[in-house]
Amino acid sequence: MGGHVVPIVVQKEGSREFELNEEALMSVLHRPEVRDTALCVVSIAGAFRKGKSFFMNCLLKYCMNKGSPDWLGEQLQPIGGFVWRAGMERETTGISIWSEPFLFTKSTGEKVAVILMDTQGTFDLETSAQESTFIFALTLLASSVTVYNLMNQIQEDDLMNLQTFSSYGVLAQENSHGTRSFQKLIFLVRDWSHSFEHDFGHEEGKNVLEKVLKVKEEQEPGKQRLRQGLRQSFEELECYLMPHIGTSALRDRNFKGHLEQLAPLFVEHLKLLVPRLLAPENLVVKRSCVTLGMPATADELVELFRTFIKFFNDGKLVQATSMVELISRMASEAARKRALDVYREAMDSISNPDGEDLQAAVLVEHHFASREKALAVYAKENPYAKNCAVFPIADEIREELKSEMEEMIVVTIRTNEEEQKARSSCAAASKKAKKAY
Ligand code: GDP
Ligand code: MG
């Protein structure tokens, strides 16, 4: 099976602005084989040089050799896989995806198309902290399963990196539709350094995560809030404690990811973790953040990238409040479009193909009825419209919707009058012509 890496979010040369490779993203998301299939976006985020791309290639290998007990093969770097390297040369911040989605079938028969997404960010350099935060936020919003790649242990800093989003999560909760802002987050601790206390793997990972996220009385209030916020923001939190990759990976200049160059315990755990992560039952479908209870569509994902990148390039900081504004704006815009369609349909239903005269008063009456229908659709379909005090944008866009409908009825009345005039002068002319004849 072929395929290649597709860079979709790249930083412009010599600028801190980002560019979206929209065509490339569409070409992956709009493939015929995944049309009408729910998407599961599996991504990885974390600091540079911590084996993220290396791990994504393991997921890639599993997807490519699905079903084969020997899926790992002899060498971990598939041809054209996500780039991973040993050096320290400068890396760019951005997001890439694999060109081929992979289809999985759940036991219910439901099909899921997995999109693999690799990301680059620094997390540690002051100069590019905003860029990394932005990439991290976009990754979390765009994916349904995010692997948060950490080294040695889970530190307070690692939790703090999630804080911006967790406060966003808490705010967005107030839209009162009861779903959480983000879906599944897996803390993947590489080179786990306390295996005497907690053994490697998933079970002990769970215990470690519980410990780390536990709210204790003696904790500072800030730390307590951070922990509560995190739990409220994600639907599922998991943790996997991974053993060290082996010294050859770090010292050997010729390290190419051959199986015999890796520590056997590391390989053993790859064989446990990867099939578990990609087990069809664990593939969380990417949920729409504009239409309640529906899977996200390809178009919605593209729109999310587009809006988010514009927002960042325009210099609007990615903070909790601005993220909430962004998402509530997207949801409100989507609801406005649907409401306008309903209005148009309702108005079209009284258009008169027979060319009979319609009274302006009749049109106005229909306008009011159609307008009510449209506003009801807006209220029903926009989760943020229920709480305009917290999401003022929902109110603003409702007002825009109203004025659009007002403008439309004015145009309709005018066109109707003009048509009537045209019809009557046409009738008069033909009467005259008949007389003369
Ligand atoms: P990325 O920048 O996070 O995508 O990191 P890469 O995947 O490019 O890997 C950077 C280096 O880390 C490579 O030399 C890998 O061999 C090495 N590496 C991969 N996995 C691990 C791991 O689990 N532990 C350690 N210590 N190094 C790793
Ligand atoms: Mg990488």
CSV table of N, CA, C and O in Angstrom, one decimal, residues 58-134:
chain,number,residue,atom,x,y,z
A,58,CYS,N,4.9,3.8,13.8
A,58,CYS,CA,4.5,2.5,14.3
A,58,CYS,C,3.0,2.3,14.1
A,58,CYS,O,2.5,1.3,13.7
A,59,LEU,N,2.2,3.4,14.4
A,59,LEU,CA,0.8,3.4,14.1
A,59,LEU,C,0.5,3.1,12.6
A,59,LEU,O,-0.3,2.4,12.2
A,60,LEU,N,1.3,3.8,11.8
A,60,LEU,CA,1.2,3.7,10.4
A,60,LEU,C,1.4,2.3,9.9
A,60,LEU,O,0.7,1.7,9.1
A,61,LYS,N,2.5,1.7,10.5
A,61,LYS,CA,2.8,0.3,10.1
A,61,LYS,C,1.7,-0.6,10.5
A,61,LYS,O,1.3,-1.5,9.7
A,62,TYR,N,1.1,-0.4,11.6
A,62,TYR,CA,0.0,-1.2,12.1
A,62,TYR,C,-1.2,-1.1,11.1
A,62,TYR,O,-1.8,-2.1,10.7
A,63,CYS,N,-1.5,0.1,10.7
A,63,CYS,CA,-2.6,0.4,9.8
A,63,CYS,C,-2.3,-0.3,8.4
A,63,CYS,O,-3.2,-0.8,7.8
A,64,MET,N,-1.1,-0.2,8.0
A,64,MET,CA,-0.7,-0.8,6.7
A,64,MET,C,-0.8,-2.3,6.7
A,64,MET,O,-1.1,-2.9,5.7
A,65,ASN,N,-0.4,-2.9,7.8
A,65,ASN,CA,-0.3,-4.4,7.8
A,65,ASN,C,-1.4,-4.9,8.7
A,65,ASN,O,-1.2,-5.9,9.4
A,66,LYS,N,-2.5,-4.2,8.7
A,66,LYS,CA,-3.6,-4.6,9.6
A,66,LYS,C,-3.9,-6.1,9.5
A,66,LYS,O,-4.0,-6.7,8.4
A,67,GLY,N,-4.1,-6.7,10.7
A,67,GLY,CA,-4.5,-8.1,10.7
A,67,GLY,C,-3.3,-9.1,10.7
A,67,GLY,O,-3.5,-10.2,11.0
A,68,SER,N,-2.2,-8.6,10.3
A,68,SER,CA,-1.0,-9.5,10.3
A,68,SER,C,-0.4,-9.5,11.6
A,68,SER,O,-0.1,-8.5,12.2
A,69,PRO,N,-0.1,-10.8,12.2
A,69,PRO,CA,0.6,-10.8,13.5
A,69,PRO,C,2.0,-10.2,13.4
A,69,PRO,O,2.5,-9.8,14.4
A,70,ASP,N,2.5,-10.2,12.2
A,70,ASP,CA,3.9,-9.6,12.1
A,70,ASP,C,3.8,-8.2,11.6
A,70,ASP,O,4.7,-7.8,10.8
A,71,TRP,N,2.9,-7.4,12.0
A,71,TRP,CA,2.7,-6.1,11.5
A,71,TRP,C,3.9,-5.2,11.6
A,71,TRP,O,4.1,-4.3,10.9
A,72,LEU,N,4.7,-5.4,12.7
A,72,LEU,CA,5.8,-4.5,13.0
A,72,LEU,C,6.9,-4.7,12.0
A,72,LEU,O,7.7,-3.8,11.7
A,73,GLY,N,7.0,-5.9,11.4
A,73,GLY,CA,8.1,-6.2,10.4
A,73,GLY,C,9.5,-6.1,11.1
A,73,GLY,O,9.6,-6.2,12.3
A,74,GLU,N,10.5,-5.8,10.2
A,74,GLU,CA,11.8,-5.8,10.7
A,74,GLU,C,12.3,-4.4,11.0
A,74,GLU,O,13.2,-4.2,11.8
A,75,GLN,N,11.8,-3.5,10.3
A,75,GLN,CA,12.3,-2.1,10.4
A,75,GLN,C,11.1,-1.1,10.6
A,75,GLN,O,10.1,-1.3,9.9
A,76,LEU,N,11.3,-0.2,11.5
A,76,LEU,CA,10.2,0.6,11.9
A,76,LEU,C,9.9,1.8,11.0
A,76,LEU,O,8.8,2.4,11.0
A,77,GLN,N,10.8,2.2,10.1
A,77,GLN,CA,10.5,3.3,9.3
A,77,GLN,C,10.0,2.8,7.9
A,77,GLN,O,10.7,2.3,7.1
A,78,PRO,N,8.7,3.0,7.7
A,78,PRO,CA,8.1,2.6,6.4
A,78,PRO,C,8.6,3.6,5.4
A,78,PRO,O,8.9,4.8,5.7
A,79,ILE,N,8.7,3.2,4.1
A,79,ILE,CA,9.2,4.1,3.1
A,79,ILE,C,8.3,5.3,3.0
A,79,ILE,O,7.1,5.1,2.9
A,80,GLY,N,8.8,6.5,3.1
A,80,GLY,CA,8.0,7.7,3.0
A,80,GLY,C,7.2,8.0,4.2
A,80,GLY,O,6.3,8.8,4.2
A,81,GLY,N,7.5,7.3,5.3
A,81,GLY,CA,6.8,7.5,6.6
A,81,GLY,C,7.0,8.9,7.2
A,81,GLY,O,7.7,9.7,6.6
A,82,PHE,N,6.4,9.2,8.3
A,82,PHE,CA,6.6,10.4,9.0
A,82,PHE,C,8.1,10.6,9.3
A,82,PHE,O,8.7,9.6,9.7
A,83,VAL,N,8.6,11.8,9.1
A,83,VAL,CA,10.1,11.9,9.3
A,83,VAL,C,10.5,11.9,10.7
A,83,VAL,O,9.9,12.6,11.6
A,84,TRP,N,11.4,11.1,11.0
A,84,TRP,CA,12.0,11.1,12.4
A,84,TRP,C,13.5,11.1,12.2
A,84,TRP,O,14.1,10.5,11.3
A,85,ARG,N,14.2,11.8,13.0
A,85,ARG,CA,15.6,11.9,12.8
A,85,ARG,C,16.4,12.1,14.2
A,85,ARG,O,15.7,12.5,15.2
A,86,ALA,N,17.7,11.8,14.1
A,86,ALA,CA,18.4,11.9,15.4
A,86,ALA,C,19.1,13.2,15.6
A,86,ALA,O,19.3,13.6,16.8
A,87,GLY,N,19.4,14.0,14.6
A,87,GLY,CA,20.1,15.2,14.8
A,87,GLY,C,19.4,16.3,15.6
A,87,GLY,O,18.4,16.0,16.2
A,88,MET,N,20.0,17.5,15.7
A,88,MET,CA,19.4,18.5,16.4
A,88,MET,C,19.1,19.7,15.5
A,88,MET,O,18.8,20.8,15.9
A,89,GLU,N,19.1,19.5,14.2
A,89,GLU,CA,18.8,20.6,13.2
A,89,GLU,C,17.4,21.1,13.5
A,89,GLU,O,16.6,20.5,14.0
A,90,ARG,N,17.3,22.4,13.1
A,90,ARG,CA,16.1,23.1,13.4
A,90,ARG,C,14.9,22.4,12.7
A,90,ARG,O,14.9,21.9,11.6
A,91,GLU,N,13.8,22.4,13.5
A,91,GLU,CA,12.6,21.8,13.0
A,91,GLU,C,11.5,22.9,12.8
A,91,GLU,O,11.6,23.8,13.6
A,92,THR,N,10.6,22.7,11.9
A,92,THR,CA,9.6,23.7,11.8
A,92,THR,C,8.4,23.2,12.5
A,92,THR,O,8.1,22.1,12.7
A,93,THR,N,7.6,24.2,13.0
A,93,THR,CA,6.4,23.9,13.7
A,93,THR,C,5.3,23.7,12.7
A,93,THR,O,5.2,24.5,11.7
A,94,GLY,N,4.5,22.7,12.9
A,94,GLY,CA,3.4,22.5,11.9
A,94,GLY,C,2.7,21.1,12.1
A,94,GLY,O,2.9,20.4,13.1
A,95,ILE,N,1.8,20.8,11.1
A,95,ILE,CA,1.0,19.6,11.2
A,95,ILE,C,1.1,18.9,9.8
A,95,ILE,O,1.0,19.5,8.8
A,96,SER,N,1.3,17.6,9.9
A,96,SER,CA,1.2,16.8,8.6
A,96,SER,C,0.2,15.6,8.9
A,96,SER,O,0.0,15.2,10.0
A,97,ILE,N,-0.4,15.1,7.8
A,97,ILE,CA,-1.2,13.9,7.9
A,97,ILE,C,-0.7,12.9,6.8
A,97,ILE,O,0.0,13.2,5.9
A,98,TRP,N,-1.2,11.7,7.0
A,98,TRP,CA,-0.9,10.6,6.0
A,98,TRP,C,-1.9,10.7,4.9
A,98,TRP,O,-3.1,10.9,5.2
A,99,SER,N,-1.4,10.5,3.7
A,99,SER,CA,-2.3,10.7,2.6
A,99,SER,C,-3.5,9.7,2.5
A,99,SER,O,-4.5,10.0,1.8
A,100,GLU,N,-3.3,8.5,3.1
A,100,GLU,CA,-4.3,7.5,3.0
A,100,GLU,C,-5.1,7.4,4.3
A,100,GLU,O,-4.5,7.1,5.3
A,101,PRO,N,-6.4,7.5,4.3
A,101,PRO,CA,-7.1,7.1,5.5
A,101,PRO,C,-7.2,5.6,5.5
A,101,PRO,O,-7.1,4.9,4.5
A,102,PHE,N,-7.3,5.1,6.8
A,102,PHE,CA,-7.4,3.6,6.9
A,102,PHE,C,-8.8,3.2,7.5
A,102,PHE,O,-9.2,3.8,8.5
A,103,LEU,N,-9.4,2.3,6.8
A,103,LEU,CA,-10.8,1.9,7.2
A,103,LEU,C,-10.7,0.8,8.3
A,103,LEU,O,-10.0,-0.2,8.1
A,104,PHE,N,-11.5,1.0,9.3
A,104,PHE,CA,-11.7,-0.1,10.4
A,104,PHE,C,-13.1,-0.3,10.6
A,104,PHE,O,-13.9,0.6,10.3
A,105,THR,N,-13.5,-1.5,11.0
A,105,THR,CA,-14.9,-1.8,11.2
A,105,THR,C,-15.1,-2.2,12.6
A,105,THR,O,-14.4,-3.1,13.2
A,106,LYS,N,-16.1,-1.6,13.3
A,106,LYS,CA,-16.4,-1.9,14.7
A,106,LYS,C,-17.2,-3.2,14.7
A,106,LYS,O,-17.8,-3.6,13.7
A,107,SER,N,-17.4,-3.7,15.9
A,107,SER,CA,-18.2,-5.0,16.0
A,107,SER,C,-19.6,-4.7,15.6
A,107,SER,O,-20.3,-5.7,15.2
A,108,THR,N,-20.1,-3.5,15.7
A,108,THR,CA,-21.5,-3.2,15.3
A,108,THR,C,-21.6,-3.1,13.8
A,108,THR,O,-22.7,-2.9,13.3
A,109,GLY,N,-20.5,-3.2,13.1
A,109,GLY,CA,-20.5,-3.0,11.6
A,109,GLY,C,-20.2,-1.6,11.2
A,109,GLY,O,-20.0,-1.4,10.0
A,110,GLU,N,-20.2,-0.7,12.1
A,110,GLU,CA,-19.9,0.7,11.8
A,110,GLU,C,-18.5,0.9,11.3
A,110,GLU,O,-17.6,0.3,11.9
A,111,LYS,N,-18.4,1.6,10.2
A,111,LYS,CA,-17.0,1.8,9.6
A,111,LYS,C,-16.4,3.1,10.1
A,111,LYS,O,-17.2,4.1,10.3
A,112,VAL,N,-15.1,3.1,10.4
A,112,VAL,CA,-14.5,4.3,10.8
A,112,VAL,C,-13.2,4.5,10.0
A,112,VAL,O,-12.5,3.6,9.7
A,113,ALA,N,-13.0,5.7,9.5
A,113,ALA,CA,-11.8,6.0,8.7
A,113,ALA,C,-10.8,6.7,9.6
A,113,ALA,O,-11.1,7.8,10.1
A,114,VAL,N,-9.7,6.1,9.7
A,114,VAL,CA,-8.6,6.7,10.6
A,114,VAL,C,-7.7,7.6,9.8
A,114,VAL,O,-7.1,7.2,8.8
A,115,ILE,N,-7.5,8.8,10.3
A,115,ILE,CA,-6.6,9.8,9.7
A,115,ILE,C,-5.4,9.9,10.7
A,115,ILE,O,-5.7,10.2,11.9
A,116,LEU,N,-4.2,9.7,10.3
A,116,LEU,CA,-3.1,9.8,11.2
A,116,LEU,C,-2.4,11.2,11.0
A,116,LEU,O,-2.2,11.7,9.9
A,117,MET,N,-2.2,11.8,12.2
A,117,MET,CA,-1.8,13.2,12.1
A,117,MET,C,-0.5,13.4,13.0
A,117,MET,O,-0.6,13.1,14.2
A,118,ASP,N,0.6,13.9,12.5
A,118,ASP,CA,1.8,14.1,13.2
A,118,ASP,C,1.9,15.6,13.4
A,118,ASP,O,1.6,16.4,12.5
A,119,THR,N,2.4,16.1,14.5
A,119,THR,CA,2.5,17.5,14.8
A,119,THR,C,3.9,17.8,15.3
A,119,THR,O,4.6,17.0,15.8
A,120,GLN,N,4.3,19.1,15.1
A,120,GLN,CA,5.6,19.6,15.5
A,120,GLN,C,5.4,20.8,16.4
A,120,GLN,O,4.8,21.7,15.9
A,121,GLY,N,6.0,20.8,17.5
A,121,GLY,CA,5.9,22.1,18.3
A,121,GLY,C,7.1,22.0,19.3
A,121,GLY,O,7.7,21.0,19.5
A,122,THR,N,7.4,23.2,19.9
A,122,THR,CA,8.6,23.2,20.8
A,122,THR,C,8.2,23.0,22.2
A,122,THR,O,8.8,22.2,22.9
A,123,PHE,N,7.2,23.8,22.6
A,123,PHE,CA,6.8,23.7,24.0
A,123,PHE,C,7.7,24.3,25.0
A,123,PHE,O,7.4,24.7,26.1
A,124,ASP,N,9.0,24.4,24.6
A,124,ASP,CA,10.0,24.8,25.6
A,124,ASP,C,10.7,26.1,25.3
A,124,ASP,O,11.3,26.7,26.2
A,125,LEU,N,10.6,26.6,24.1
A,125,LEU,CA,11.3,27.8,23.7
A,125,LEU,C,10.3,29.0,23.8
A,125,LEU,O,9.3,29.0,23.2
A,126,GLU,N,10.7,30.0,24.6
A,126,GLU,CA,9.9,31.2,24.8
A,126,GLU,C,9.5,31.8,23.5
A,126,GLU,O,8.3,32.1,23.3
A,127,THR,N,10.5,31.9,22.6
A,127,THR,CA,10.2,32.6,21.3
A,127,THR,C,9.0,32.1,20.5
A,127,THR,O,8.4,32.8,19.8
A,128,SER,N,8.9,30.8,20.6
A,128,SER,CA,7.8,30.2,19.8
A,128,SER,C,6.7,29.6,20.6
A,128,SER,O,5.9,28.8,20.1
A,129,ALA,N,6.6,30.0,21.8
A,129,ALA,CA,5.6,29.5,22.7
A,129,ALA,C,4.2,29.6,22.1
A,129,ALA,O,3.4,28.7,22.2
A,130,GLN,N,3.9,30.8,21.6
A,130,GLN,CA,2.6,31.0,21.0
A,130,GLN,C,2.3,30.1,19.8
A,130,GLN,O,1.2,29.6,19.7
A,131,GLU,N,3.3,29.9,19.0
A,131,GLU,CA,3.1,29.0,17.9
A,131,GLU,C,2.8,27.6,18.3
A,131,GLU,O,1.9,26.9,17.8
A,132,SER,N,3.6,27.1,19.3
A,132,SER,CA,3.3,25.8,19.8
A,132,SER,C,2.0,25.6,20.5
A,132,SER,O,1.3,24.6,20.3
A,133,THR,N,1.6,26.7,21.2
A,133,THR,CA,0.3,26.6,21.9
A,133,THR,C,-0.8,26.5,20.8
A,133,THR,O,-1.8,25.8,20.9
A,134,PHE,N,-0.6,27.3,19.8
A,134,PHE,CA,-1.6,27.3,18.7
A,134,PHE,C,-1.7,25.9,18.0
A,134,PHE,O,-2.8,25.4,17.8
